[in-house]
Amino acid sequence: MTSNLALVTIHQLVRDTFRQSRAQGVFWLLLGISAVCILLCASVNIEGAQQLATPGENPDFLPRNDPRAGDRETLERDGVVVVGGELTLGFGAVRVPLARDAGNAVHALQLALAAGVADTLGVLLALVWTAGFLPGFLDRQSISVLLAKPAPRWALLLGKYAGVLAFVLLQGAIFVGGTWLALGARTGIWDFAYLKSAPLLLLHFGIFFSVSLLLAVCTRSTVASVFGSIAFWLLCWGMNFGRHALVADVAAGSGAQFGQPLLGIVEFGYWFLPKPADLGMLVRDALGAQNFYGQPAVFEAVQAHGLFHPVMSVAASLAFMVLIFWAAVRQFAATDY
Amino acid sequence: MPRLTPHAFELDHVTKTYRSGWLGRRVLRALDDVSLRVSTGRTFGLVGPNRAGKTTLVKVLLSITHPTSGRVVRLGRPWADRSTLARIGYVHERQAFPGYLTPVQLLELYGRLSGVGRLDVRRRSQELLERVELADRAASPIATFSKGMVQRLALAQALVNEPELLVLDEPTEGLDLSARRLVYEILAERRSKGRSVLLVTHQLSDIERLCDDVAVLRAGRVVFTGSPSMLVDRETSRAAKCQVATAPVAQLVATAGSAGDAASGWPDLELTAPPHAAADGQSAFESAMQHLYEEAPA
């Protein structure tokens, strides 16, 4: 009976979280942001783009402002293409000259949407807007009757956590799927790699929402959950970036001034804490950003020196999430209401 | 089918302490060695002054709060067995429901979490909303409800799993007359069905009228258990003894006159009413209870 009841509880609380998100307006707010981004993508057009290379071929082209770009005869004889065309936004209201070809322009937009809007701004906004869900749920006057039900306490917490994750997954899928469809329909470029950013976004959010969950269980305060989880995200980002900067310096032979104890502490902090910068790198890698743009120097250095282990990084972040969730469950089970 | 056990619940030397202050140095003993045994099918009243530990006792009984020591048995099963909670309904003293839910959604959520099947929940919800006179507001958000309507919904919520034991913490607090009547009717129905009720209230008239048994808590300790009439008898007798003990001997002798029991040397006193009784409109039960409240803690 317990496992069946636990499943029913999780299902009911997932539904309840969706109702809560609609009633509090968070659902419509995030949907509104997605709608604006989808509309922006639907307003994109590419005019006069040149094909710079066939698939698998290295692009051989001249920028449009190169002094030799005017010598059409030589260029045609040597098979060199000059970049041309424009990307238009807002149904032609804004015109941006293409730096390369159409595929490159669409990738640039997708990268900005996935890494910038969704993975950074979206995750932080989702953390802020969903942080109130749990303290409200755990309020003494409303949780008491739920605790007097036979459903196990861990199922109540897992149900609410799963509800928020399902909500963010739906919003992420609408955002990524909608912008992908709009861009594809308008430009004819269907880049399936972009769709990988939705699960990565959920992973990123889920890891930091577990911290929000623990704070909510310990304090029952929305303010503590919001500021605590954001502060923790910044701390983790700093530790993540700092570690990469440090090991890249050491690997390059210029980090001799850093003692072994400091390196040990930073390595421990990096591996113990979640790694938001690494998750950002994974999103960029998934989108093949390295084929088009340079990375921040620190990230390039750790990748070049083999000091970035994507699978281990994600596994360690997931292990942290499980640990924090377990701590939240323990605390919830032991708390008197 | 309900599996009837001789006792709805039992508390055996239950203590609950809370720690507060710097490093938890201040200890508050909310329940102090409480032992109670409530028979199945009885309506049991729990009374006491504010901060006597009534709500803590309810929360310990329902696994909302953990006992510090002692043994709790619900419907014949130990405290750790949460499955018994599926056979219990509970109305919280200051109930707050998510304002975005409608009564139908709330009853479905709480009913399903009590282990009731989907179809049964739907059927029960309709019946209960009719019963608590909220059928016409079944699709309105709870945020638009008055306090009385929320209390009635709380009652429906507690009954959605057709409980063997109904625990009501201040169910009539802030209710108008018709809503109170509804609570009384529901309690009468429970009693006629042989179901157990634990009623926590400050309304002494409710206890006197509705309860078969009563326990009085004061400062976390049980100072009386028994029927309301037993309490009146006990307090009457105690008050009279107190009157005798404090009266000057000469006055007692004079009062007794020659009708006293010459053999024992004690005067025959007719114990009619305690000195604290018959205050404005108070029943003997209320008067006895007030006396019990006002006594210095043991």
XYZ file of C-alpha atoms in Angstrom:
635
model
C 0.000 0.000 0.000
C 2.824 2.399 0.913
C 4.472 2.398 -2.514
C 1.121 2.816 -4.262
C 0.156 5.631 -1.898
C 3.556 7.246 -2.417
C 2.989 7.247 -6.186
C -0.516 8.672 -5.773
C 0.893 11.361 -3.471
C 3.614 12.335 -5.943
C 1.091 12.445 -8.799
C -1.355 14.556 -6.808
C 1.331 16.996 -5.679
C 2.680 17.381 -9.206
C -0.838 18.368 -10.300
C -1.129 20.657 -7.304
C 2.132 22.401 -8.210
C 0.837 23.148 -11.698
C -2.349 24.600 -10.199
C -0.238 26.655 -7.796
C 1.977 27.936 -10.610
C -1.062 29.028 -12.602
C -2.740 30.651 -9.608
C 0.397 32.559 -8.630
C 1.010 33.699 -12.204
C 4.468 32.087 -12.488
C 3.190 29.763 -15.190
C 1.924 32.661 -17.307
C 5.002 34.786 -16.612
C 7.409 32.143 -17.889
C 5.068 31.330 -20.743
C 5.040 35.026 -21.619
C 8.836 35.119 -21.774
C 8.790 32.033 -23.995
C 6.122 33.627 -26.194
C 8.219 36.761 -26.657
C 11.272 34.686 -27.606
C 9.228 32.488 -29.974
C 7.754 35.594 -31.580
C 11.246 37.017 -31.961
C 12.373 33.818 -33.682
C 9.261 33.851 -35.861
C 10.200 37.345 -36.972
C 13.648 36.220 -38.191
C 14.463 36.171 -41.868
C 17.690 35.689 -43.746
C 18.181 37.424 -47.030
C 20.939 37.019 -49.585
C 23.104 34.617 -47.589
C 25.965 32.840 -49.403
C 26.749 29.190 -48.904
C 30.309 29.284 -47.610
C 30.971 25.551 -47.622
C 29.222 22.292 -48.308
C 28.707 19.987 -45.305
C 32.031 18.538 -44.115
C 34.058 21.062 -46.078
C 36.119 23.785 -44.376
C 34.641 27.176 -45.188
C 36.833 29.211 -47.489
C 35.551 32.748 -47.677
C 36.356 36.416 -47.362
C 34.631 38.834 -45.011
C 32.610 41.403 -46.915
C 34.843 44.274 -45.756
C 38.107 42.610 -46.904
C 39.965 44.819 -49.422
C 40.148 41.883 -51.861
C 36.425 41.287 -51.731
C 35.882 43.514 -54.768
C 37.986 41.380 -57.130
C 35.156 39.154 -58.208
C 37.029 37.586 -61.108
C 39.969 36.329 -59.018
C 37.703 35.136 -56.260
C 35.519 33.184 -58.626
C 38.571 31.648 -60.297
C 39.988 30.562 -56.887
C 36.582 29.372 -55.619
C 36.512 31.855 -52.753
C 33.140 33.148 -51.611
C 32.525 36.584 -50.106
C 30.136 36.766 -47.179
C 26.869 38.440 -48.015
C 23.274 38.764 -46.894
C 21.436 39.993 -43.840
C 19.599 38.657 -40.862
C 16.410 40.564 -40.199
C 14.572 40.653 -36.895
C 11.159 42.042 -35.999
C 9.811 41.232 -39.448
C 12.456 43.412 -41.098
C 12.549 46.197 -38.503
C 16.142 45.387 -37.512
C 18.717 44.377 -40.117
C 22.029 42.767 -39.155
C 24.695 42.002 -41.811
C 25.709 38.330 -41.701
C 29.220 37.605 -40.469
C 29.199 34.174 -42.113
C 26.357 32.110 -43.541
C 22.726 31.469 -42.606
C 23.480 28.398 -40.466
C 25.996 30.382 -38.499
C 23.473 33.164 -37.868
C 20.838 30.692 -36.630
C 23.419 29.018 -34.383
C 24.324 32.386 -32.919
C 20.683 33.031 -32.086
C 20.203 29.558 -30.616
C 23.341 29.905 -28.524
C 22.139 33.243 -27.155
C 18.732 31.739 -26.372
C 20.019 28.508 -24.813
C 23.084 29.686 -22.916
C 22.035 33.241 -22.189
C 18.260 33.400 -21.874
C 17.424 29.872 -20.728
C 20.469 28.485 -18.942
C 21.443 31.609 -17.014
C 18.593 34.111 -16.852
C 15.883 31.429 -17.093
C 17.367 29.245 -14.363
C 17.806 32.195 -12.009
C 14.298 33.507 -12.678
C 12.824 30.040 -12.230
C 14.704 29.706 -8.917
C 13.336 33.048 -7.733
C 9.773 32.477 -8.881
C 9.456 28.897 -7.663
C 11.235 29.492 -4.355
C 7.932 30.508 -2.745
C 6.200 27.236 -3.677
C 7.741 25.181 -0.891
C 7.594 27.592 2.059
C 3.906 28.108 1.225
C 3.381 24.359 1.111
C 5.252 23.875 4.395
C 3.337 26.551 6.278
C 2.366 25.126 9.664
C -1.345 25.743 9.210
C -1.601 24.067 5.833
C 0.927 21.233 6.173
C -0.443 19.883 9.472
C -3.451 18.205 7.873
C -1.281 16.745 5.088
C 1.131 15.337 7.679
C -1.813 13.660 9.371
C -2.405 11.668 6.178
C -0.880 8.204 5.731
C 1.332 9.362 2.856
C 4.996 9.124 3.883
C 6.692 12.462 4.505
C 9.398 11.816 1.925
C 6.686 11.344 -0.720
C 5.171 14.728 0.147
C 8.538 16.402 -0.344
C 9.411 14.419 -3.449
C 5.973 15.167 -4.916
C 6.436 18.886 -4.523
C 10.028 18.736 -5.831
C 8.971 16.631 -8.812
C 6.093 19.036 -9.419
C 8.399 22.016 -9.671
C 10.818 20.066 -11.905
C 7.943 18.994 -14.175
C 6.790 22.597 -14.347
C 10.265 23.815 -15.312
C 10.653 20.954 -17.809
C 7.378 21.933 -19.474
C 8.366 25.594 -19.591
C 11.841 24.684 -20.879
C 10.352 22.404 -23.533
C 7.964 25.146 -24.658
C 10.818 27.641 -24.818
C 13.325 25.421 -26.606
C 10.785 23.622 -28.777
C 8.947 26.789 -29.694
C 12.030 28.783 -30.644
C 13.453 25.767 -32.540
C 10.245 25.376 -34.535
C 9.953 29.097 -35.243
C 13.585 29.427 -36.365
C 13.367 26.251 -38.424
C 10.169 27.317 -40.121
C 11.526 30.766 -40.965
C 15.050 29.839 -42.040
C 14.813 26.190 -43.078
C 17.660 25.357 -40.682
C 16.700 22.532 -38.325
C 19.506 22.079 -35.812
C 18.557 19.133 -33.588
C 21.506 19.765 -31.253
C 19.626 22.798 -29.932
C 16.975 20.487 -28.439
C 19.593 19.022 -26.076
C 19.588 22.285 -24.153
C 16.136 21.483 -22.610
C 17.301 18.514 -20.466
C 20.527 20.337 -19.610
C 18.476 23.294 -18.456
C 16.375 21.017 -16.250
C 19.501 19.414 -14.797
C 20.938 22.826 -13.966
C 17.702 23.961 -12.330
C 17.113 20.691 -10.465
C 20.512 20.796 -8.798
C 20.026 24.302 -7.433
C 16.360 23.819 -6.588
C 17.399 21.041 -4.201
C 19.236 23.722 -2.201
C 16.109 25.880 -2.252
C 14.183 22.844 -0.991
C 16.559 22.268 1.919
C 16.415 25.952 2.862
C 12.615 25.893 2.709
C 12.423 22.830 4.961
C 14.872 24.344 7.470
C 13.508 27.898 7.537
C 10.017 27.845 5.945
C 10.952 31.281 4.615
C 10.563 32.352 0.985
C 13.175 35.090 1.441
C 15.723 32.614 2.784
C 14.960 30.212 -0.077
C 15.284 32.882 -2.772
C 18.394 34.642 -1.512
C 19.992 31.476 -0.189
C 19.701 29.589 -3.467
C 20.858 32.563 -5.579
C 23.793 33.225 -3.244
C 24.668 29.547 -3.400
C 24.510 29.594 -7.213
C 26.924 32.553 -7.271
C 29.252 30.820 -4.809
C 29.267 27.674 -6.925
C 29.829 29.629 -10.129
C 32.759 31.412 -8.480
C 34.244 28.168 -7.194
C 33.753 26.502 -10.591
C 35.308 29.325 -12.604
C 38.038 29.914 -10.002
C 39.059 26.266 -10.056
C 39.339 26.256 -13.835
C 41.371 29.469 -13.786
C 43.673 28.037 -11.133
C 44.318 24.648 -12.716
C 44.704 26.239 -16.149
C 47.388 28.533 -14.721
C 49.134 25.643 -13.028
C 48.966 23.536 -16.201
C 50.414 26.426 -18.184
C 53.307 26.627 -15.716
C 52.401 30.056 -14.422
C 50.701 29.014 -11.191
C 53.779 28.222 -9.125
C 52.779 30.759 -6.457
C 49.697 28.696 -5.519
C 50.519 26.265 -2.732
C 49.441 22.660 -2.680
C 46.993 23.205 0.220
C 45.143 25.917 -1.725
C 44.951 23.733 -4.789
C 43.657 20.867 -2.665
C 40.949 23.019 -1.068
C 39.858 24.417 -4.423
C 39.770 20.964 -6.013
C 37.704 19.641 -3.110
C 35.306 22.603 -3.350
C 35.008 22.165 -7.099
C 34.237 18.472 -6.952
C 31.941 18.719 -3.922
C 29.806 21.646 -5.062
C 27.550 21.809 -8.128
C 29.195 23.249 -11.229
C 27.013 25.812 -13.025
C 29.827 27.043 -15.290
C 30.491 23.471 -16.423
C 26.802 23.036 -17.230
C 27.000 26.213 -19.316
C 30.001 24.728 -21.142
C 28.018 21.580 -21.793
C 25.202 23.608 -23.332
C 27.692 25.398 -25.591
C 29.341 22.090 -26.491
C 25.930 20.556 -27.253
C 25.277 23.413 -29.649
C 28.723 23.002 -31.233
C 29.613 26.566 -30.322
C 33.328 25.829 -30.689
C 32.827 25.461 -34.442
C 31.675 29.021 -34.690
C 32.978 31.075 -31.771
C 35.839 31.216 -29.360
C 35.221 30.209 -25.741
C 36.325 32.139 -22.657
C 40.091 31.578 -22.405
C 39.868 29.739 -19.092
C 37.423 27.174 -20.467
C 39.479 26.684 -23.591
C 42.575 26.120 -21.442
C 41.009 23.482 -19.164
C 39.606 21.672 -22.173
C 42.917 21.853 -24.007
C 44.772 20.452 -20.975
C 42.219 17.697 -20.426
C 41.227 19.126 -17.028
C 37.508 19.229 -17.783
C 35.679 15.914 -17.406
C 32.078 16.454 -18.518
C 30.688 13.105 -17.337
C 32.411 13.294 -13.949
C 31.347 16.915 -13.577
C 27.665 16.133 -14.180
C 27.832 13.003 -11.999
C 29.364 14.975 -9.113
C 26.710 17.699 -9.442
C 23.983 15.055 -9.466
C 25.521 13.383 -6.412
C 25.388 16.738 -4.628
C 21.722 17.101 -5.584
C 20.911 13.661 -4.194
C 22.815 14.429 -0.981
C 20.987 17.717 -0.457
C 17.620 16.140 -1.232
C 18.354 13.378 1.260
C 19.286 15.988 3.898
C 16.013 17.834 3.197
C 14.015 14.608 3.580
C 15.784 13.789 6.851
C 15.120 17.269 8.182
C 11.476 17.190 7.072
C 10.944 13.776 8.654
C 12.372 14.977 11.972
C 10.612 18.345 12.124
C 7.695 18.912 14.472
C 4.888 20.985 12.985
C -14.719 -2.474 6.495
C -13.427 -0.871 9.685
C -11.308 -3.165 11.781
C -12.647 -2.404 15.214
C -10.197 -2.344 18.064
C -11.149 -1.964 21.724
C -9.420 1.404 21.912
C -9.479 4.246 19.419
C -6.137 5.353 20.807
C -3.905 4.947 23.800
C -1.207 7.173 25.196
C 1.111 5.629 27.709
C 3.383 7.945 29.737
C 3.794 10.281 26.790
C 6.056 13.263 27.245
C 6.817 15.971 24.738
C 9.425 18.619 25.380
C 10.422 21.520 23.144
C 13.781 23.165 23.330
C 14.249 26.838 22.642
C 16.632 29.686 23.392
C 20.399 29.718 23.071
C 21.637 26.190 22.252
C 18.222 24.853 23.201
C 18.818 25.414 26.874
C 15.233 26.388 27.655
C 13.056 23.325 27.879
C 9.289 23.534 27.651
C 7.419 20.446 28.729
C 4.264 20.541 26.619
C 3.125 17.065 27.664
C 4.216 15.571 30.938
C 3.745 11.851 31.453
C 0.322 11.757 29.840
C -1.567 8.474 29.881
C -4.979 8.182 28.268
C -7.054 5.367 26.882
C -10.045 6.144 24.712
C -12.503 3.380 23.925
C -13.811 2.838 20.420
C -17.156 4.424 19.681
C -16.885 7.056 22.401
C -16.906 10.806 21.983
C -13.973 11.974 24.027
C -13.501 15.598 25.050
C -10.145 17.168 25.746
C -10.184 20.437 27.604
C -7.825 22.672 29.472
C -6.708 26.270 29.660
C -4.553 27.830 26.935
C -1.084 26.291 26.608
C -2.202 23.211 28.533
C -0.871 20.938 25.789
C -4.130 19.971 24.058
C -2.986 20.697 20.506
C 0.397 19.100 21.186
C -1.388 15.944 22.291
C -3.407 15.910 19.080
C -0.300 16.485 16.975
C 1.565 13.683 18.733
C -1.394 11.384 18.234
C -1.489 12.171 14.498
C 2.282 11.958 13.858
C 2.526 15.665 13.102
C 4.838 15.975 16.088
C 7.156 13.348 17.528
C 6.753 12.297 21.164
C 9.907 12.710 23.259
C 9.101 9.550 25.201
C 6.217 7.225 25.873
C 4.071 4.960 23.764
C 1.245 5.882 21.404
C -1.134 3.354 19.871
C -3.643 4.372 17.204
C -6.492 2.059 16.231
C -4.602 -0.850 17.713
C -1.375 -0.175 15.807
C 1.849 1.469 17.003
C 2.539 5.155 16.330
C 5.125 4.404 13.646
C 2.528 2.660 11.475
C 1.263 5.541 9.335
C -1.298 3.362 7.578
C -3.682 3.899 10.529
C -3.834 7.578 9.555
C -5.907 6.502 6.549
C -8.672 5.701 9.032
C -8.508 9.020 10.847
C -9.949 12.426 9.946
C -8.555 15.653 11.347
C -9.727 19.241 11.564
C -6.921 21.639 12.495
C -7.611 24.469 14.937
C -6.606 27.218 12.460
C -7.030 25.535 9.140
C -5.465 27.140 6.064
C -6.059 25.553 2.684
C -4.369 26.570 -0.570
C -6.541 29.447 -1.783
C -6.141 28.464 -5.434
C -7.938 25.130 -4.984
C -11.673 24.689 -5.321
C -13.490 22.515 -2.755
C -13.757 19.686 -5.292
C -10.020 19.806 -6.032
C -9.203 20.023 -2.323
C -11.322 17.029 -1.415
C -9.821 15.046 -4.271
C -6.268 15.942 -3.204
C -6.785 15.228 0.490
C -8.920 12.178 -0.154
C -6.410 10.624 -2.526
C -3.617 11.292 -0.022
C -5.712 9.422 2.540
C -5.694 6.398 0.272
C -9.271 6.740 -1.014
C -9.844 5.621 -4.610
C -10.566 8.185 -7.335
C -14.194 7.205 -7.903
C -14.941 6.987 -4.187
C -13.432 10.423 -3.656
C -15.651 11.934 -6.336
C -18.761 10.339 -4.917
C -17.887 11.286 -1.334
C -16.971 14.839 -2.342
C -20.405 15.485 -3.804
C -22.141 14.065 -0.767
C -19.977 15.958 1.684
C -20.243 19.290 -0.085
C -24.011 18.893 0.036
C -23.741 17.955 3.694
C -21.694 21.026 4.664
C -23.819 23.258 2.420
C -21.035 24.187 0.037
C -22.315 22.412 -3.074
C -23.143 25.708 -4.755
C -19.536 26.876 -4.256
C -17.924 23.619 -5.365
C -16.070 25.284 -8.242
C -15.106 28.547 -6.484
C -11.547 29.127 -5.286
C -11.179 28.727 -1.524
C -9.490 32.140 -1.401
C -12.952 33.664 -1.793
C -14.396 31.789 1.210
C -15.270 33.204 4.630
C -13.771 31.710 7.775
C -16.962 29.808 8.497
C -16.993 28.313 5.006
C -13.376 27.214 5.373
C -14.231 25.542 8.673
C -17.120 23.689 7.047
C -14.836 22.615 4.227
C -12.302 21.458 6.824
C -14.991 19.271 8.277
C -15.801 17.794 4.859
C -12.093 17.197 4.293
C -11.852 15.300 7.582
C -14.753 13.067 6.613
C -13.700 12.288 3.049
C -12.104 8.993 4.052
C -15.094 7.967 6.229
C -12.814 7.834 9.303
C -13.069 5.513 12.268
C -11.607 8.238 14.475
C -12.429 11.890 13.925
C -10.134 14.398 15.617
C -11.569 17.898 15.891
C -9.403 20.683 17.272
C -11.608 23.684 18.083
C -14.135 22.864 15.340
C -16.725 25.453 16.413
C -14.305 28.333 16.950
C -15.610 31.405 15.130
C -18.625 29.608 13.650
C -22.112 31.034 13.553
C -25.036 29.217 15.068
C -26.094 27.287 11.972
C -22.551 26.105 11.293
C -22.230 24.998 14.908
C -25.437 23.084 14.565
C -23.916 21.332 11.563
C -20.916 20.266 13.653
C -23.215 18.943 16.360
C -25.240 17.007 13.818
C -22.133 15.445 12.341
C -20.910 14.480 15.794
C -24.261 12.902 16.523
C -24.037 10.952 13.248
C -20.564 9.707 14.163
C -21.808 8.560 17.522
C -24.800 6.740 15.975
C -22.435 4.933 13.603
C -20.269 3.842 16.508
C -17.311 5.905 15.373
C -14.876 7.518 17.795
C -14.401 11.248 18.141
C -11.730 13.265 19.914
C -13.072 16.756 20.480
C -10.697 19.482 21.645
C -12.483 22.647 22.600
C -12.776 25.543 24.985
C -16.574 25.327 24.755
C -17.354 23.577 28.018
C -21.036 23.398 27.151
C -20.089 21.367 24.047
C -18.104 18.929 26.156
C -20.923 18.546 28.633
C -23.492 18.044 25.898
C -21.564 15.921 23.391
C -18.901 13.918 25.177
C -19.097 10.562 26.891
C -15.732 11.071 28.530
C -13.488 13.997 29.172
C -9.863 14.569 30.063
C -8.662 17.794 31.581
C -5.141 18.872 30.798
C -3.304 21.484 32.794
C 0.332 22.442 32.257
C 0.864 19.329 30.168
C -0.555 16.908 32.739
C -3.831 15.073 32.865
C -5.583 16.238 36.018
C -8.873 14.450 35.417
C -10.313 11.696 33.258
C -13.817 10.381 33.436
C -17.342 11.299 32.451
C -18.549 14.902 32.755
C -20.908 13.875 35.543
C -18.039 12.250 37.438
C -16.177 15.528 37.236
C -19.117 17.423 38.713
C -19.476 14.869 41.511
C -15.788 14.930 42.292
C -15.530 18.673 42.343
C -18.668 19.003 44.451
C -17.279 16.584 46.955
C -13.861 18.207 46.991
C -15.278 21.672 47.406
C -17.380 20.571 50.323
C -14.415 18.884 51.984
C -12.471 22.041 51.461
C -15.264 24.044 53.059
C -15.272 21.725 56.048
C -11.531 21.812 56.375
C -11.318 25.572 56.367
C -14.292 26.308 58.644
C -13.568 26.964 62.344
C -14.248 23.908 64.479
C -16.683 25.795 66.688
C -18.716 26.758 63.628
C -18.811 23.187 62.395
C -19.985 21.918 65.745
C -22.630 24.580 65.898
C -23.779 23.794 62.366
C -23.974 20.116 63.089
C -25.862 20.620 66.319
C -27.034 17.473 67.977
C -27.706 15.685 64.701
C -24.108 14.760 64.239
C -22.656 11.323 64.313
C -21.834 11.071 67.943
C -19.863 7.870 67.492
C -17.431 9.219 64.960
C -17.389 12.697 66.331
C -17.937 14.165 62.830
C -20.911 16.342 62.061
C -23.406 15.336 59.347
C -23.142 17.908 56.589
C -25.463 18.116 53.650
C -23.287 18.696 50.648
C -25.445 20.464 48.145
C -23.387 22.866 46.094
C -19.777 23.921 46.160
C -19.103 27.530 47.100
C -17.886 28.337 43.564
C -20.969 26.969 41.864
C -23.995 28.682 40.409
C -22.178 31.709 39.138
C -24.088 33.627 36.461
C -25.599 31.097 34.082
C -22.852 28.512 34.645
C -23.770 24.859 34.772
C -22.402 22.680 37.524
C -20.035 21.150 34.967
C -18.698 24.500 33.810
C -18.286 25.601 37.370
C -16.436 22.426 38.301
C -14.212 22.807 35.261
C -13.423 26.386 36.076
C -12.416 25.343 39.538
C -10.139 22.684 38.092
C -8.532 25.242 35.782
C -7.932 27.704 38.576
C -6.282 25.264 40.936
C -2.553 25.707 41.296
C -0.688 23.159 39.166
C 0.443 20.119 41.077
